[in-house]
Amino acid sequence: MPALVLLGAQWGDEGKGKATDLLGGSVDYVVRYQGGNNAGHTVVVGDQKYALHLLPSGILSPGCTPVIGNGVVVDPSVLFSELNGLNDRGVDTSKLLISGNAHVITPYNVTVDKVTERFLGKRKIGTTGRGIGPTYADKINRVGIRIQDLYDESILTQKVEAALDGKNQLLTKVFNRRAIEVGQVVEELLSYADRLKPYVADTVLVLNQALEQDKVVLFEGGQGTLLDIDHGTYPFVTSSNPTAGGACTGAGVGPTKISRVIGILKAYTTRVGSGPFPTELFDEDGEALRRIGGERGVTTGRDRRCGWFDAVIARYATRVNGLTDFFLTKLDVLTGWEQIPVCVAYEIDGERVEELPYSQTDFHHAKPVYEYLPGWSEDITKAKSFSDLPKNAQDYVKALEEMSGAPISAIGVGPGRDETIEINSFL
């Protein structure tokens, strides 16, 4: 069945937007299945650059229906800001569908996120402060607000009251902040209802019917595998499941309907926020990767931490997601290095470890074991086929493929939509 999952195989920011956009013209639906506006995709179309945070990348592909699934948390103000920005640039956003079961990021979720992170001090997680975690916590605690609740003022008021009972105690007695008024929150949320309504749908039904009709559906994860709440570098993770299993729960589609799982890998490694990062560089090479790769967070504006490619993480991503293919991005950024280190294993307490450590303590103490591959100096941004690449660049890709455990089916050689080498079709 023509259902594909496309997700980040590192710590996010691998270039999922470019990959999704590449496929967008060939698929009927593109679905965000988790996360919120803490994710960021930069998509370059011709000489136009688009920064998307909440909307599926497929919204830029005419003929494609973009869907925000039930597993996503939605900040209506951010949603409308993004829609307005795209409309002003001539992008048709009328086909967007939003699950009525998606949870709403309320003003008090944002407040709690910011004051809690500040309170943690040096133990902070490195959240974006956009209310994502508290909204998922409300969901699990069964005091969350869903999109559908905006159409029943009585239910909405009761739910906001229930949520604020505990949160106002926390804000006033622990954080010394003013209590938040129920009526003010309800009024703000109701103000979004009319504009949201044309987009709201039973997306689970829509997507399953589409698959029954042999439509092509692409499920797009935000963040990356190592930020997964269950399978990432906990507690320095996001609050949802970007891994492949999250597509099933976050969109309401059974696992037997998924035919291909594509992992996006950057040709080196980056990370935003706190947490362990074995190959992180603090020297001129790290600064060069940051500068050449334009490594600044689309959503946060923070500089990304940069390091060499980590094959241990790639193998882990292959296993935990059941990856069938890789899309390797930003190979062009590595042009100019005489030799390129690749992390093939870790050293932990004097022992060589070739798989991701199960223990958080071990991972914090992991030191990279490098192999050094010859680099290249030729410009590769005009390459249209694998054979157009310099031999050393070809060998680098082949080595990463062998180390990572799944075939590399496409390679990004530049930021543009057409700057991609397709080795094997994803469809």
Coordinates of C-alpha atoms in Angstrom, one line a residue:
M1 CA 0.0 0.0 0.0
P2 CA 1.3 3.5 -0.9
A3 CA 1.9 4.8 2.6
L4 CA 5.3 6.2 3.4
V5 CA 6.8 7.5 6.7
L6 CA 9.5 10.1 6.4
L7 CA 11.4 11.0 9.6
G8 CA 14.6 12.4 11.1
A9 CA 17.2 9.8 11.8
Q10 CA 19.4 12.0 14.1
W11 CA 18.4 14.8 16.5
G12 CA 16.2 16.7 14.0
D13 CA 17.0 19.4 11.5
E14 CA 18.2 16.8 9.0
G15 CA 16.3 18.4 6.1
K16 CA 13.0 16.7 6.2
G17 CA 11.3 19.6 4.6
K18 CA 13.4 19.3 1.5
A19 CA 12.7 15.5 1.3
T20 CA 9.0 15.9 1.9
D21 CA 8.8 18.6 -0.7
L22 CA 10.7 16.5 -3.2
L23 CA 8.0 13.8 -2.8
G24 CA 5.2 16.3 -2.4
G25 CA 4.5 16.5 -6.1
S26 CA 4.0 12.7 -6.3
V27 CA 1.8 12.2 -3.3
D28 CA -1.8 12.9 -2.6
Y29 CA -1.6 13.7 1.2
V30 CA 1.2 14.9 3.4
V31 CA 0.5 14.3 7.1
R32 CA 2.2 15.8 10.2
Y33 CA 1.6 13.2 12.9
Q34 CA 3.3 14.6 16.1
G35 CA 4.9 17.6 17.6
G36 CA 3.9 21.2 17.2
N37 CA 5.5 24.5 16.3
N38 CA 8.7 23.4 18.0
A39 CA 9.6 21.8 14.7
G40 CA 11.0 23.7 11.8
H41 CA 11.4 23.0 8.1
T42 CA 13.1 25.2 5.5
V43 CA 12.0 24.5 2.0
V44 CA 13.6 26.2 -1.0
V45 CA 11.4 26.5 -4.1
G46 CA 13.3 28.2 -7.0
D47 CA 14.6 31.5 -5.5
Q48 CA 11.9 31.4 -2.7
K49 CA 12.7 30.2 0.8
Y50 CA 9.8 29.1 3.1
A51 CA 10.2 28.5 6.8
L52 CA 7.4 26.2 8.1
H53 CA 7.0 25.4 11.8
L54 CA 3.6 23.7 12.2
L55 CA 2.2 23.2 8.7
P56 CA 3.1 20.1 6.7
S57 CA 5.7 20.7 4.0
G58 CA 3.2 19.4 1.4
I59 CA 1.3 22.6 1.7
L60 CA 3.7 24.0 -0.9
S61 CA 2.8 21.3 -3.5
P62 CA -0.2 22.1 -5.7
G63 CA -2.6 19.1 -5.8
C64 CA -1.4 17.7 -2.4
T65 CA -3.7 17.8 0.6
P66 CA -1.8 18.7 3.8
V67 CA -3.1 17.2 7.0
I68 CA -2.4 18.0 10.7
G69 CA -3.1 14.7 12.5
N70 CA -4.5 13.9 15.9
G71 CA -1.1 13.5 17.4
V72 CA -0.1 17.1 16.7
V73 CA -0.5 19.9 19.3
V74 CA -1.7 23.1 17.7
D75 CA -1.2 26.7 18.7
P76 CA -4.0 28.5 16.7
S77 CA -2.2 31.9 16.7
V78 CA 0.9 30.3 15.2
L79 CA -1.2 28.3 12.7
F80 CA -2.9 31.5 11.4
S81 CA 0.3 33.4 11.3
E82 CA 1.8 30.7 9.1
L83 CA -1.3 30.6 6.9
N84 CA -1.4 34.3 6.5
G85 CA 2.3 34.4 5.6
L86 CA 1.8 31.8 2.9
N87 CA -1.4 33.4 1.6
D88 CA 0.4 36.7 1.3
R89 CA 3.0 35.0 -0.9
G90 CA 0.4 33.4 -3.2
V91 CA 0.4 29.9 -1.8
D92 CA -3.1 28.2 -1.8
T93 CA -3.7 26.9 1.7
S94 CA -7.4 26.0 1.3
K95 CA -6.9 22.2 1.2
L96 CA -5.4 22.0 4.7
L97 CA -7.2 19.5 7.0
I98 CA -6.8 19.5 10.8
S99 CA -7.9 16.7 13.1
G100 CA -10.7 17.6 15.5
N101 CA -8.9 15.4 18.0
A102 CA -5.6 17.4 17.9
H103 CA -4.9 19.1 21.2
V104 CA -4.7 22.9 21.5
I105 CA -1.7 24.7 23.0
T106 CA -3.4 27.2 25.3
P107 CA -1.8 30.4 26.7
Y108 CA -1.4 28.8 30.1
N109 CA 0.6 25.9 28.5
V110 CA 3.1 28.4 27.1
T111 CA 3.3 30.2 30.5
V112 CA 4.0 27.0 32.4
D113 CA 6.6 25.9 29.8
K114 CA 8.6 29.1 30.1
V115 CA 8.5 29.5 33.9
T116 CA 9.3 25.8 34.5
E117 CA 12.3 25.9 32.2
R118 CA 13.6 29.0 33.9
F119 CA 13.1 27.5 37.3
L120 CA 15.2 24.4 36.3
G121 CA 18.3 26.7 35.8
K122 CA 21.4 24.6 34.8
R123 CA 19.2 21.5 34.7
K124 CA 17.0 22.9 32.0
I125 CA 16.0 20.6 29.1
G126 CA 16.4 23.2 26.4
T127 CA 12.7 23.4 25.3
T128 CA 11.6 26.0 22.8
G129 CA 9.3 27.5 25.4
R130 CA 6.2 27.1 23.1
G131 CA 4.0 25.1 25.4
I132 CA 4.6 21.7 23.7
G133 CA 5.5 19.6 26.7
P134 CA 2.8 21.0 29.0
T135 CA 0.2 20.4 26.3
Y136 CA 1.2 16.8 25.9
A137 CA 1.2 16.5 29.7
D138 CA -2.4 17.8 29.8
K139 CA -3.3 15.3 27.2
I140 CA -1.9 12.4 29.2
N141 CA -3.5 13.8 32.4
R142 CA -6.8 14.0 30.6
V143 CA -7.3 17.7 31.1
G144 CA -6.3 18.7 27.6
I145 CA -8.3 20.9 25.2
R146 CA -8.9 19.5 21.8
I147 CA -9.8 21.4 18.6
Q148 CA -13.4 20.0 18.7
D149 CA -13.9 21.5 22.2
L150 CA -13.9 25.0 20.7
Y151 CA -17.3 24.2 19.3
D152 CA -19.0 23.6 22.7
E153 CA -18.5 26.5 25.0
S154 CA -19.8 24.7 28.0
I155 CA -17.4 21.7 27.6
L156 CA -14.5 24.1 26.9
T157 CA -15.2 26.2 30.0
Q158 CA -15.3 23.0 32.2
K159 CA -12.1 21.7 30.8
V160 CA -10.2 25.0 31.1
E161 CA -11.4 25.3 34.8
A162 CA -10.2 21.7 35.5
A163 CA -6.8 22.4 33.9
L164 CA -6.3 25.8 35.7
D165 CA -7.3 24.4 39.2
G166 CA -3.9 22.8 39.5
K167 CA -1.9 25.2 37.3
N168 CA -2.9 28.3 39.1
Q169 CA -1.8 26.8 42.4
L170 CA 1.6 26.1 40.8
L171 CA 1.9 29.5 39.2
T172 CA 1.0 31.5 42.4
K173 CA 2.5 29.4 45.1
V174 CA 5.6 28.0 43.5
F175 CA 6.6 30.4 40.8
N176 CA 5.1 33.6 42.4
R177 CA 3.1 34.4 39.2
R178 CA -0.4 35.8 38.9
A179 CA -3.3 33.3 38.5
I180 CA -4.7 33.0 35.0
E181 CA -8.4 33.7 34.6
V182 CA -10.7 31.0 33.1
G183 CA -12.9 33.5 31.2
Q184 CA -10.0 35.2 29.5
V185 CA -8.6 31.8 28.2
V186 CA -12.0 30.6 27.0
E187 CA -12.6 33.9 25.2
E188 CA -9.3 33.7 23.4
L189 CA -9.8 30.1 22.4
L190 CA -13.4 30.7 21.1
S191 CA -12.1 33.6 19.0
Y192 CA -10.3 31.0 16.8
A193 CA -13.3 28.7 16.3
D194 CA -14.9 30.2 13.2
R195 CA -11.7 30.5 11.2
L196 CA -10.6 27.0 12.2
K197 CA -13.9 25.4 11.3
P198 CA -13.4 25.0 7.5
Y199 CA -10.2 23.0 8.1
V200 CA -11.5 20.7 10.8
A201 CA -12.1 17.1 9.7
D202 CA -12.2 13.5 10.8
T203 CA -8.7 13.0 9.4
V204 CA -8.5 9.3 10.6
L205 CA -11.4 8.5 8.3
V206 CA -10.1 10.7 5.5
L207 CA -6.7 9.1 5.5
N208 CA -7.9 5.5 5.7
Q209 CA -10.4 6.0 2.9
A210 CA -7.6 7.6 0.8
L211 CA -5.4 4.5 1.3
E212 CA -8.3 2.2 0.4
Q213 CA -8.5 4.2 -2.8
D214 CA -4.8 3.7 -3.5
K215 CA -3.9 7.3 -2.9
V216 CA -0.3 8.0 -1.9
V217 CA 0.0 9.2 1.7
L218 CA 3.2 10.6 3.2
F219 CA 3.5 10.8 7.0
E220 CA 6.0 13.5 8.0
G221 CA 7.6 13.5 11.5
G222 CA 8.9 16.5 13.3
Q223 CA 12.2 16.6 15.3
G224 CA 14.2 13.3 15.0
T225 CA 14.7 9.8 16.3
L226 CA 17.0 10.7 19.1
L227 CA 14.5 13.2 20.4
D228 CA 11.7 10.6 20.7
I229 CA 10.1 10.6 24.2
D230 CA 10.6 6.8 24.5
H231 CA 13.6 6.1 22.3
G232 CA 15.6 9.3 22.4
T233 CA 18.3 10.6 24.8
Y234 CA 15.8 11.1 27.6
P235 CA 15.2 13.5 29.4
F236 CA 16.7 15.7 26.7
V237 CA 13.9 14.9 24.2
T238 CA 10.7 16.2 22.8
S239 CA 7.3 15.2 24.3
S240 CA 6.0 13.0 21.5
N241 CA 7.0 10.1 19.2
P242 CA 8.8 11.2 16.0
T243 CA 9.8 7.6 15.4
A244 CA 7.9 5.5 12.8
G245 CA 5.4 4.0 15.3
G246 CA 4.2 7.5 16.1
A247 CA 2.8 7.8 12.6
C248 CA 0.3 5.0 13.4
T249 CA -1.0 6.6 16.7
G250 CA -0.6 10.2 15.5
A251 CA -2.6 9.7 12.3
G252 CA -4.8 6.8 13.1
V253 CA -3.4 4.5 10.4
G254 CA -2.5 0.8 11.2
P255 CA 1.1 -0.4 10.8
T256 CA 0.1 -2.9 8.1
K257 CA -0.7 0.0 5.8
I258 CA 2.8 1.5 5.9
S259 CA 5.0 0.3 3.0
R260 CA 8.2 2.3 3.3
V261 CA 10.0 4.1 6.1
I262 CA 12.5 6.7 5.0
G263 CA 15.1 8.2 7.4
I264 CA 16.6 11.6 6.7
L265 CA 20.3 11.8 7.6
K266 CA 22.6 14.8 7.4
A267 CA 26.0 14.1 6.1
Y268 CA 27.3 15.3 9.5
T269 CA 25.4 15.7 12.8
T270 CA 23.7 18.6 14.5
R271 CA 21.7 19.1 17.7
V272 CA 19.7 22.0 19.2
G273 CA 19.2 22.2 23.0
S274 CA 20.8 20.4 25.9
G275 CA 21.9 16.8 26.2
P276 CA 24.7 14.4 25.2
F277 CA 26.3 14.7 21.7
P278 CA 29.4 12.4 21.4
T279 CA 30.7 13.9 18.1
E280 CA 30.2 17.5 19.0
L281 CA 33.0 19.8 17.8
F282 CA 34.2 22.9 19.7
D283 CA 36.9 23.9 17.2
E284 CA 37.3 25.5 13.8
D285 CA 35.8 22.5 12.1
G286 CA 32.6 22.8 14.1
E287 CA 32.4 26.5 13.4
A288 CA 32.9 25.8 9.7
L289 CA 30.1 23.2 9.6
R290 CA 27.8 25.7 11.3
R291 CA 28.7 28.5 8.9
I292 CA 28.7 26.6 5.6
G293 CA 25.7 24.6 6.6
G294 CA 23.7 27.6 7.8
E295 CA 23.1 25.7 11.0
R296 CA 20.6 27.9 12.8
G297 CA 17.3 26.6 14.1
V298 CA 14.3 27.5 11.9
T299 CA 12.0 27.7 14.9
T300 CA 14.3 28.8 17.7
G301 CA 16.9 30.9 15.9
R302 CA 19.5 29.2 18.1
D303 CA 22.9 28.1 16.6
R304 CA 22.9 24.3 16.2
R305 CA 25.6 22.3 17.9
C306 CA 27.7 20.6 15.1
G307 CA 29.7 17.4 14.9
W308 CA 30.9 14.7 12.6
F309 CA 28.7 11.9 11.2
D310 CA 27.7 9.3 13.9
A311 CA 27.2 5.9 12.4
V312 CA 26.2 4.4 15.8
I313 CA 23.2 6.7 15.9
A314 CA 22.3 5.9 12.3
R315 CA 22.3 2.2 13.0
Y316 CA 20.1 2.8 16.0
A317 CA 17.6 4.8 13.9
T318 CA 17.5 2.0 11.3
R319 CA 16.6 -0.5 13.9
V320 CA 14.1 1.4 16.0
N321 CA 12.2 2.7 13.0
G322 CA 12.5 -0.3 10.7
L323 CA 14.0 2.0 8.0
T324 CA 13.9 0.9 4.4
D325 CA 15.8 3.8 2.9
F326 CA 17.9 6.9 3.8
F327 CA 17.8 10.3 2.3
L328 CA 21.3 11.8 2.8
T329 CA 21.3 15.6 3.0
K330 CA 23.9 18.4 2.9
L331 CA 26.7 16.4 1.3
D332 CA 27.8 19.6 -0.3
V333 CA 28.7 21.2 3.1
L334 CA 31.6 18.7 3.5
T335 CA 33.3 19.9 0.3
G336 CA 36.8 21.2 1.0
W337 CA 37.9 19.0 3.9
E338 CA 41.1 17.0 3.2
Q339 CA 39.8 14.1 5.3
I340 CA 36.4 13.6 7.0
P341 CA 36.1 11.8 10.4
V342 CA 33.2 9.4 10.8
C343 CA 32.3 8.0 14.2
V344 CA 32.0 4.2 13.9
A345 CA 31.9 3.3 17.6
Y346 CA 32.2 4.7 21.1
E347 CA 34.7 4.2 23.8
I348 CA 33.1 3.9 27.3
D349 CA 35.3 3.3 30.3
G350 CA 38.0 1.9 28.1
E351 CA 35.8 -0.5 26.1
R352 CA 34.7 -0.2 22.5
V353 CA 30.9 -0.1 22.0
E354 CA 29.4 -0.3 18.6
E355 CA 25.7 0.1 19.5
L356 CA 23.9 2.9 21.3
P357 CA 24.4 2.5 25.0
Y358 CA 21.2 1.5 26.9
S359 CA 22.3 3.5 30.0
Q360 CA 21.9 7.3 30.1
T361 CA 25.1 7.4 32.2
D362 CA 27.1 5.4 29.6
F363 CA 25.9 7.6 26.8
H364 CA 26.9 10.8 28.6
H365 CA 30.5 9.3 29.0
A366 CA 30.7 8.0 25.4
K367 CA 33.7 9.2 23.4
P368 CA 33.7 8.8 19.6
V369 CA 35.9 6.3 17.8
Y370 CA 36.7 7.8 14.4
E371 CA 37.6 6.4 11.0
Y372 CA 39.0 9.0 8.5
L373 CA 37.7 9.1 5.0
P374 CA 39.4 11.1 2.2
G375 CA 37.6 14.3 1.3
W376 CA 37.0 16.2 -2.0
S377 CA 37.4 19.7 -3.2
E378 CA 35.2 19.7 -6.3
D379 CA 31.8 21.6 -6.4
I380 CA 29.1 19.0 -6.3
T381 CA 26.0 21.2 -6.3
K382 CA 25.5 20.7 -10.1
A383 CA 25.7 16.9 -9.9
K384 CA 22.6 15.2 -11.3
S385 CA 23.6 11.6 -10.9
F386 CA 25.7 9.5 -8.5
S387 CA 28.3 9.1 -11.1
D388 CA 28.7 12.9 -11.4
L389 CA 30.1 13.0 -7.8
P390 CA 33.8 12.9 -7.3
K391 CA 35.1 9.4 -6.4
N392 CA 35.9 10.4 -2.8
A393 CA 32.3 11.7 -2.4
Q394 CA 30.9 8.5 -3.8
D395 CA 33.1 6.5 -1.4
Y396 CA 31.9 8.6 1.5
V397 CA 28.3 7.9 0.6
K398 CA 28.9 4.2 0.2
A399 CA 30.7 4.0 3.5
L400 CA 27.9 5.7 5.3
E401 CA 25.4 3.4 3.7
E402 CA 27.3 0.3 4.8
M403 CA 27.7 1.6 8.3
S404 CA 24.1 2.7 8.7
G405 CA 22.3 -0.5 7.7
A406 CA 19.9 0.8 5.0
P407 CA 20.4 1.9 1.4
I408 CA 20.9 5.6 0.6
S409 CA 18.3 6.3 -2.1
A410 CA 18.7 10.0 -2.5
I411 CA 21.4 12.6 -1.8
G412 CA 21.0 16.3 -1.2
V413 CA 23.8 18.3 -2.9
G414 CA 22.5 21.8 -2.3
P415 CA 19.5 23.6 -0.7
G416 CA 17.4 24.0 -3.8
R417 CA 14.5 21.8 -4.7
D418 CA 16.3 20.5 -7.8
E419 CA 19.6 20.0 -6.1
T420 CA 19.0 16.3 -5.3
I421 CA 20.4 13.1 -6.7
E422 CA 17.7 10.4 -6.8
I423 CA 19.3 6.9 -6.8
N424 CA 16.2 4.8 -6.2
S425 CA 12.6 6.1 -6.3
F426 CA 10.8 6.2 -3.0
L427 CA 7.5 5.5 -4.8

